[in-house]
Amino acid sequence: VLNLPLLTHGSWGDGSSTTSVFDMASSSESRPYLLLVPQANLISKVKSQGKSIQYHGQIDKEVGKQLYADFLNYVRALLLEHQCATLKQPVPKWVTSVLDTKKTIDASVPPDEMFQDNSVYSEWDDDGIPTKDSNEQDLTKSAIKKLRKQRESQKKRYDKFLNTTVTNKPKSETADWSLLNPASCTVVGGTFGARQGLEICSDMGPFCHVV
């Protein structure tokens, strides 16, 4: 989304070369706005010969809300990282943490609860190990074995967490999104779980890119 050359400085069709949000954010010529709107209809299915729509593929609302918030923060973190690189400034540690897509489950999560996600699994054994996926299909023995190993690893981390005193726990940096210069790029997040009107007036077009 940020790297794709979808934007132009001139009028649509005048031969102006296209540029990306990253490139435009680095330029003093313009100030890009990035509007991100959650769309439930992306997973909808048209039924009854186009007379009805089903949304059975949606995940839990609270999970979706958190994922949407994480996505917004990820985009902002990418822009802040790009801003720091452009200005040759050090990237804050908390930004690197936001961009870490290989995060392990927090040590404070009990091992019995680490797989309690109805959007991924539908049945668990007494130890909290999933036995069926969200479509109620049995998981393979190898998949269950892998999940059991992950649980054992989480149990060790959780036990260590319980034995660590509060005073010895390291303090984490608080995210400070005010560091993202609005003159460089402004990210606007649409409202999650509600209808929202949108009117766009421009002579540059196209009005929308679906990635």
PDB file of C-alpha atoms in Angstrom:
ATOM      1  CA  VAL A   1       0.000   0.000   0.000  1.00  0.00           C
ATOM      2  CA  LEU A   2       2.788   2.444   0.903  1.00  0.00           C
ATOM      3  CA  ASN A   3       5.275   1.337  -1.760  1.00  0.00           C
ATOM      4  CA  LEU A   4       2.966   1.025  -4.764  1.00  0.00           C
ATOM      5  CA  PRO A   5       3.144   3.927  -7.276  1.00  0.00           C
ATOM      6  CA  LEU A   6      -0.564   4.826  -7.235  1.00  0.00           C
ATOM      7  CA  LEU A   7      -0.440   8.609  -6.872  1.00  0.00           C
ATOM      8  CA  THR A   8       0.268  11.508  -9.227  1.00  0.00           C
ATOM      9  CA  HIS A   9       1.096  15.184  -8.654  1.00  0.00           C
ATOM     10  CA  GLY A  10      -0.637  16.445 -11.780  1.00  0.00           C
ATOM     11  CA  SER A  11      -4.107  16.058 -13.239  1.00  0.00           C
ATOM     12  CA  TRP A  12      -5.287  12.595 -14.224  1.00  0.00           C
ATOM     13  CA  GLY A  13      -4.224  11.686 -17.745  1.00  0.00           C
ATOM     14  CA  ASP A  14      -1.742  14.552 -18.233  1.00  0.00           C
ATOM     15  CA  GLY A  15       1.214  12.179 -18.469  1.00  0.00           C
ATOM     16  CA  SER A  16       2.500  12.826 -14.950  1.00  0.00           C
ATOM     17  CA  SER A  17       4.563   9.973 -13.539  1.00  0.00           C
ATOM     18  CA  THR A  18       3.088   8.004 -10.654  1.00  0.00           C
ATOM     19  CA  THR A  19       4.592   7.912  -7.192  1.00  0.00           C
ATOM     20  CA  SER A  20       4.075   6.099  -3.878  1.00  0.00           C
ATOM     21  CA  VAL A  21       2.921   7.288  -0.463  1.00  0.00           C
ATOM     22  CA  PHE A  22       6.480   6.799   0.808  1.00  0.00           C
ATOM     23  CA  ASP A  23       7.957   8.943  -1.968  1.00  0.00           C
ATOM     24  CA  MET A  24       5.319  11.622  -1.585  1.00  0.00           C
ATOM     25  CA  ALA A  25       5.829  11.694   2.197  1.00  0.00           C
ATOM     26  CA  SER A  26       9.533  12.364   1.601  1.00  0.00           C
ATOM     27  CA  SER A  27       8.793  15.253  -0.741  1.00  0.00           C
ATOM     28  CA  SER A  28       8.064  18.818   0.333  1.00  0.00           C
ATOM     29  CA  GLU A  29       5.847  19.323  -2.711  1.00  0.00           C
ATOM     30  CA  SER A  30       2.785  17.598  -1.321  1.00  0.00           C
ATOM     31  CA  ARG A  31       1.177  16.120   1.777  1.00  0.00           C
ATOM     32  CA  PRO A  32      -0.503  12.730   1.254  1.00  0.00           C
ATOM     33  CA  TYR A  33      -3.483  11.533   3.243  1.00  0.00           C
ATOM     34  CA  LEU A  34      -4.018   7.802   3.685  1.00  0.00           C
ATOM     35  CA  LEU A  35      -7.574   6.717   4.516  1.00  0.00           C
ATOM     36  CA  LEU A  36      -8.007   3.123   5.681  1.00  0.00           C
ATOM     37  CA  VAL A  37     -11.595   1.880   5.888  1.00  0.00           C
ATOM     38  CA  PRO A  38     -12.574  -1.586   7.216  1.00  0.00           C
ATOM     39  CA  GLN A  39     -14.835  -3.406   4.772  1.00  0.00           C
ATOM     40  CA  ALA A  40     -16.932  -6.375   5.926  1.00  0.00           C
ATOM     41  CA  ASN A  41     -18.177  -6.938   2.365  1.00  0.00           C
ATOM     42  CA  LEU A  42     -14.720  -8.195   1.321  1.00  0.00           C
ATOM     43  CA  ILE A  43     -15.629 -11.608   2.784  1.00  0.00           C
ATOM     44  CA  SER A  44     -19.341 -11.546   1.899  1.00  0.00           C
ATOM     45  CA  LYS A  45     -21.045 -14.088  -0.333  1.00  0.00           C
ATOM     46  CA  VAL A  46     -23.931 -13.260  -2.658  1.00  0.00           C
ATOM     47  CA  LYS A  47     -26.818 -15.714  -2.303  1.00  0.00           C
ATOM     48  CA  SER A  48     -30.291 -16.295  -3.762  1.00  0.00           C
ATOM     49  CA  GLN A  49     -29.304 -15.094  -7.230  1.00  0.00           C
ATOM     50  CA  GLY A  50     -28.111 -11.741  -5.979  1.00  0.00           C
ATOM     51  CA  LYS A  51     -31.019 -11.075  -3.619  1.00  0.00           C
ATOM     52  CA  SER A  52     -29.158 -11.547  -0.321  1.00  0.00           C
ATOM     53  CA  ILE A  53     -25.674 -11.326   1.185  1.00  0.00           C
ATOM     54  CA  GLN A  54     -24.140 -13.555   3.851  1.00  0.00           C
ATOM     55  CA  TYR A  55     -21.231 -12.632   6.117  1.00  0.00           C
ATOM     56  CA  HIS A  56     -20.633 -16.028   7.729  1.00  0.00           C
ATOM     57  CA  GLY A  57     -16.883 -15.798   7.106  1.00  0.00           C
ATOM     58  CA  GLN A  58     -16.365 -12.950   9.560  1.00  0.00           C
ATOM     59  CA  ILE A  59     -14.209 -13.449  12.624  1.00  0.00           C
ATOM     60  CA  ASP A  60     -15.271 -12.444  16.134  1.00  0.00           C
ATOM     61  CA  LYS A  61     -16.032  -8.707  16.278  1.00  0.00           C
ATOM     62  CA  GLU A  62     -13.624  -7.968  19.144  1.00  0.00           C
ATOM     63  CA  VAL A  63     -10.843  -9.933  17.425  1.00  0.00           C
ATOM     64  CA  GLY A  64     -11.489  -8.070  14.185  1.00  0.00           C
ATOM     65  CA  LYS A  65     -11.466  -4.741  15.997  1.00  0.00           C
ATOM     66  CA  GLN A  66      -8.084  -5.534  17.536  1.00  0.00           C
ATOM     67  CA  LEU A  67      -6.647  -6.730  14.220  1.00  0.00           C
ATOM     68  CA  TYR A  68      -7.839  -3.534  12.542  1.00  0.00           C
ATOM     69  CA  ALA A  69      -6.221  -1.418  15.268  1.00  0.00           C
ATOM     70  CA  ASP A  70      -2.998  -3.422  14.897  1.00  0.00           C
ATOM     71  CA  PHE A  71      -3.071  -2.849  11.128  1.00  0.00           C
ATOM     72  CA  LEU A  72      -3.484   0.918  11.568  1.00  0.00           C
ATOM     73  CA  ASN A  73      -0.577   1.013  14.020  1.00  0.00           C
ATOM     74  CA  TYR A  74       1.550  -1.109  11.669  1.00  0.00           C
ATOM     75  CA  VAL A  75       1.000   1.349   8.807  1.00  0.00           C
ATOM     76  CA  ARG A  76       1.765   4.306  11.076  1.00  0.00           C
ATOM     77  CA  ALA A  77       4.912   2.553  12.319  1.00  0.00           C
ATOM     78  CA  LEU A  78       6.095   1.974   8.747  1.00  0.00           C
ATOM     79  CA  LEU A  79       5.615   5.659   7.962  1.00  0.00           C
ATOM     80  CA  LEU A  80       7.413   6.706  11.152  1.00  0.00           C
ATOM     81  CA  GLU A  81      10.290   4.351  10.340  1.00  0.00           C
ATOM     82  CA  HIS A  82      10.472   5.871   6.840  1.00  0.00           C
ATOM     83  CA  GLN A  83      10.385   9.368   8.342  1.00  0.00           C
ATOM     84  CA  CYS A  84      13.285   8.550  10.677  1.00  0.00           C
ATOM     85  CA  ALA A  85      15.304   7.116   7.774  1.00  0.00           C
ATOM     86  CA  THR A  86      14.642  10.228   5.656  1.00  0.00           C
ATOM     87  CA  LEU A  87      15.702  12.561   8.472  1.00  0.00           C
ATOM     88  CA  LYS A  88      18.572  10.241   9.474  1.00  0.00           C
ATOM     89  CA  GLN A  89      17.190   9.863  12.978  1.00  0.00           C
ATOM     90  CA  PRO A  90      17.249   6.730  15.160  1.00  0.00           C
ATOM     91  CA  VAL A  91      14.108   4.607  15.046  1.00  0.00           C
ATOM     92  CA  PRO A  92      12.440   4.316  18.492  1.00  0.00           C
ATOM     93  CA  LYS A  93      12.532   0.800  19.954  1.00  0.00           C
ATOM     94  CA  TRP A  94       8.766   0.680  20.326  1.00  0.00           C
ATOM     95  CA  VAL A  95       8.404   1.233  16.561  1.00  0.00           C
ATOM     96  CA  THR A  96      10.601  -1.804  15.908  1.00  0.00           C
ATOM     97  CA  SER A  97       8.413  -3.770  18.323  1.00  0.00           C
ATOM     98  CA  VAL A  98       5.224  -2.773  16.468  1.00  0.00           C
ATOM     99  CA  LEU A  99       6.783  -3.887  13.169  1.00  0.00           C
ATOM    100  CA  ASP A 100       7.909  -7.245  14.575  1.00  0.00           C
ATOM    101  CA  THR A 101       5.579  -9.737  12.872  1.00  0.00           C
ATOM    102  CA  LYS A 102       7.286 -12.702  14.527  1.00  0.00           C
ATOM    103  CA  LYS A 103       6.179 -11.826  18.032  1.00  0.00           C
ATOM    104  CA  THR A 104       5.754 -14.688  20.463  1.00  0.00           C
ATOM    105  CA  ILE A 105       2.704 -14.948  22.674  1.00  0.00           C
ATOM    106  CA  ASP A 106       3.003 -12.745  25.739  1.00  0.00           C
ATOM    107  CA  ALA A 107       4.499 -14.608  28.701  1.00  0.00           C
ATOM    108  CA  SER A 108       1.560 -13.517  30.884  1.00  0.00           C
ATOM    109  CA  VAL A 109      -0.908 -15.616  28.832  1.00  0.00           C
ATOM    110  CA  PRO A 110      -1.731 -18.937  30.585  1.00  0.00           C
ATOM    111  CA  PRO A 111      -0.869 -21.932  28.364  1.00  0.00           C
ATOM    112  CA  ASP A 112      -4.439 -23.239  28.659  1.00  0.00           C
ATOM    113  CA  GLU A 113      -5.734 -20.058  27.005  1.00  0.00           C
ATOM    114  CA  MET A 114      -3.176 -19.484  24.244  1.00  0.00           C
ATOM    115  CA  PHE A 115      -5.218 -21.274  21.572  1.00  0.00           C
ATOM    116  CA  GLN A 116      -8.693 -20.093  22.622  1.00  0.00           C
ATOM    117  CA  ASP A 117      -9.510 -18.400  19.319  1.00  0.00           C
ATOM    118  CA  ASN A 118     -12.920 -19.269  17.837  1.00  0.00           C
ATOM    119  CA  SER A 119     -11.932 -17.772  14.485  1.00  0.00           C
ATOM    120  CA  VAL A 120      -9.219 -20.443  14.095  1.00  0.00           C
ATOM    121  CA  TYR A 121     -10.363 -23.445  16.168  1.00  0.00           C
ATOM    122  CA  SER A 122     -13.715 -24.921  17.170  1.00  0.00           C
ATOM    123  CA  GLU A 123     -12.830 -27.712  19.623  1.00  0.00           C
ATOM    124  CA  TRP A 124     -10.128 -28.265  22.264  1.00  0.00           C
ATOM    125  CA  ASP A 125      -9.024 -31.067  24.590  1.00  0.00           C
ATOM    126  CA  ASP A 126      -8.740 -30.787  28.372  1.00  0.00           C
ATOM    127  CA  ASP A 127      -5.282 -29.170  28.088  1.00  0.00           C
ATOM    128  CA  GLY A 128      -6.546 -26.443  25.767  1.00  0.00           C
ATOM    129  CA  ILE A 129      -4.959 -28.035  22.686  1.00  0.00           C
ATOM    130  CA  PRO A 130      -7.125 -27.541  19.564  1.00  0.00           C
ATOM    131  CA  THR A 131      -8.478 -30.695  17.961  1.00  0.00           C
ATOM    132  CA  LYS A 132     -10.639 -29.154  15.207  1.00  0.00           C
ATOM    133  CA  ASP A 133     -10.271 -26.081  13.005  1.00  0.00           C
ATOM    134  CA  SER A 134     -12.872 -23.335  12.569  1.00  0.00           C
ATOM    135  CA  ASN A 135     -14.647 -25.451   9.930  1.00  0.00           C
ATOM    136  CA  GLU A 136     -14.957 -28.305  12.464  1.00  0.00           C
ATOM    137  CA  GLN A 137     -12.449 -30.422  10.537  1.00  0.00           C
ATOM    138  CA  ASP A 138     -10.144 -32.642  12.605  1.00  0.00           C
ATOM    139  CA  LEU A 139      -6.570 -31.386  12.887  1.00  0.00           C
ATOM    140  CA  THR A 140      -3.847 -33.768  11.749  1.00  0.00           C
ATOM    141  CA  LYS A 141      -1.712 -35.573  14.330  1.00  0.00           C
ATOM    142  CA  SER A 142       1.346 -33.612  13.219  1.00  0.00           C
ATOM    143  CA  ALA A 143      -0.509 -30.301  13.628  1.00  0.00           C
ATOM    144  CA  ILE A 144      -1.659 -31.253  17.130  1.00  0.00           C
ATOM    145  CA  LYS A 145       1.873 -32.363  18.020  1.00  0.00           C
ATOM    146  CA  LYS A 146       3.225 -28.988  16.898  1.00  0.00           C
ATOM    147  CA  LEU A 147       0.619 -27.125  18.944  1.00  0.00           C
ATOM    148  CA  ARG A 148       1.425 -29.252  22.003  1.00  0.00           C
ATOM    149  CA  LYS A 149       5.112 -28.302  21.723  1.00  0.00           C
ATOM    150  CA  GLN A 150       4.117 -24.633  21.533  1.00  0.00           C
ATOM    151  CA  ARG A 151       2.007 -25.074  24.672  1.00  0.00           C
ATOM    152  CA  GLU A 152       4.898 -26.688  26.544  1.00  0.00           C
ATOM    153  CA  SER A 153       7.153 -23.787  25.570  1.00  0.00           C
ATOM    154  CA  GLN A 154       4.525 -21.254  26.673  1.00  0.00           C
ATOM    155  CA  LYS A 155       4.103 -23.078  30.007  1.00  0.00           C
ATOM    156  CA  LYS A 156       7.814 -22.617  30.783  1.00  0.00           C
ATOM    157  CA  ARG A 157       7.616 -18.921  29.917  1.00  0.00           C
ATOM    158  CA  TYR A 158       4.407 -18.522  31.939  1.00  0.00           C
ATOM    159  CA  ASP A 159       5.904 -20.244  35.012  1.00  0.00           C
ATOM    160  CA  LYS A 160       8.941 -17.967  34.768  1.00  0.00           C
ATOM    161  CA  PHE A 161       6.626 -14.970  34.479  1.00  0.00           C
ATOM    162  CA  LEU A 162       4.784 -15.962  37.665  1.00  0.00           C
ATOM    163  CA  ASN A 163       8.074 -16.337  39.543  1.00  0.00           C
ATOM    164  CA  THR A 164       9.337 -12.928  38.463  1.00  0.00           C
ATOM    165  CA  THR A 165       8.712 -10.113  40.928  1.00  0.00           C
ATOM    166  CA  VAL A 166       6.995  -6.978  39.703  1.00  0.00           C
ATOM    167  CA  THR A 167      10.052  -4.832  40.485  1.00  0.00           C
ATOM    168  CA  ASN A 168      12.261  -7.005  38.295  1.00  0.00           C
ATOM    169  CA  LYS A 169      10.039  -6.840  35.228  1.00  0.00           C
ATOM    170  CA  PRO A 170      11.507  -4.581  32.523  1.00  0.00           C
ATOM    171  CA  LYS A 171       9.555  -1.493  31.572  1.00  0.00           C
ATOM    172  CA  SER A 172       8.449  -1.248  27.967  1.00  0.00           C
ATOM    173  CA  GLU A 173       8.446   1.973  25.965  1.00  0.00           C
ATOM    174  CA  THR A 174       5.094   3.635  25.408  1.00  0.00           C
ATOM    175  CA  ALA A 175       4.105   4.252  21.812  1.00  0.00           C
ATOM    176  CA  ASP A 176       4.170   7.954  20.924  1.00  0.00           C
ATOM    177  CA  TRP A 177       2.397   8.486  17.605  1.00  0.00           C
ATOM    178  CA  SER A 178       2.832  12.269  17.889  1.00  0.00           C
ATOM    179  CA  LEU A 179       6.341  11.674  16.506  1.00  0.00           C
ATOM    180  CA  LEU A 180       4.772  11.032  13.094  1.00  0.00           C
ATOM    181  CA  ASN A 181       4.872  14.415  11.397  1.00  0.00           C
ATOM    182  CA  PRO A 182       1.393  15.195   9.945  1.00  0.00           C
ATOM    183  CA  ALA A 183       3.079  17.451   7.377  1.00  0.00           C
ATOM    184  CA  SER A 184       4.734  14.324   5.986  1.00  0.00           C
ATOM    185  CA  CYS A 185       1.692  12.031   5.866  1.00  0.00           C
ATOM    186  CA  THR A 186      -1.608  11.804   7.700  1.00  0.00           C
ATOM    187  CA  VAL A 187      -3.183   8.391   8.358  1.00  0.00           C
ATOM    188  CA  VAL A 188      -6.938   8.368   8.936  1.00  0.00           C
ATOM    189  CA  GLY A 189      -8.637   5.225  10.229  1.00  0.00           C
ATOM    190  CA  GLY A 190     -12.278   4.629   9.377  1.00  0.00           C
ATOM    191  CA  THR A 191     -14.721   3.702  12.146  1.00  0.00           C
ATOM    192  CA  PHE A 192     -14.813  -0.022  12.850  1.00  0.00           C
ATOM    193  CA  GLY A 193     -18.213  -1.727  12.908  1.00  0.00           C
ATOM    194  CA  ALA A 194     -20.325   1.180  11.667  1.00  0.00           C
ATOM    195  CA  ARG A 195     -21.603   2.581   8.403  1.00  0.00           C
ATOM    196  CA  GLN A 196     -19.746   5.671   7.273  1.00  0.00           C
ATOM    197  CA  GLY A 197     -20.369   8.140   4.495  1.00  0.00           C
ATOM    198  CA  LEU A 198     -17.514   9.199   2.266  1.00  0.00           C
ATOM    199  CA  GLU A 199     -17.380  11.829  -0.470  1.00  0.00           C
ATOM    200  CA  ILE A 200     -14.232  12.362  -2.544  1.00  0.00           C
ATOM    201  CA  CYS A 201     -13.779  15.324  -4.889  1.00  0.00           C
ATOM    202  CA  SER A 202     -10.695  15.317  -7.096  1.00  0.00           C
ATOM    203  CA  ASP A 203      -9.529  16.055 -10.620  1.00  0.00           C
ATOM    204  CA  MET A 204      -6.707  13.513 -10.349  1.00  0.00           C
ATOM    205  CA  GLY A 205      -8.514  10.153 -10.107  1.00  0.00           C
ATOM    206  CA  PRO A 206      -8.895   7.274  -9.879  1.00  0.00           C
ATOM    207  CA  PHE A 207     -10.731   7.678  -6.592  1.00  0.00           C
ATOM    208  CA  CYS A 208     -10.030   4.209  -5.231  1.00  0.00           C
ATOM    209  CA  HIS A 209      -7.370   1.530  -5.465  1.00  0.00           C
ATOM    210  CA  VAL A 210      -8.093  -1.942  -4.090  1.00  0.00           C
ATOM    211  CA  VAL A 211      -4.893  -3.793  -3.132  1.00  0.00           C
TER     212      VAL A 211
END
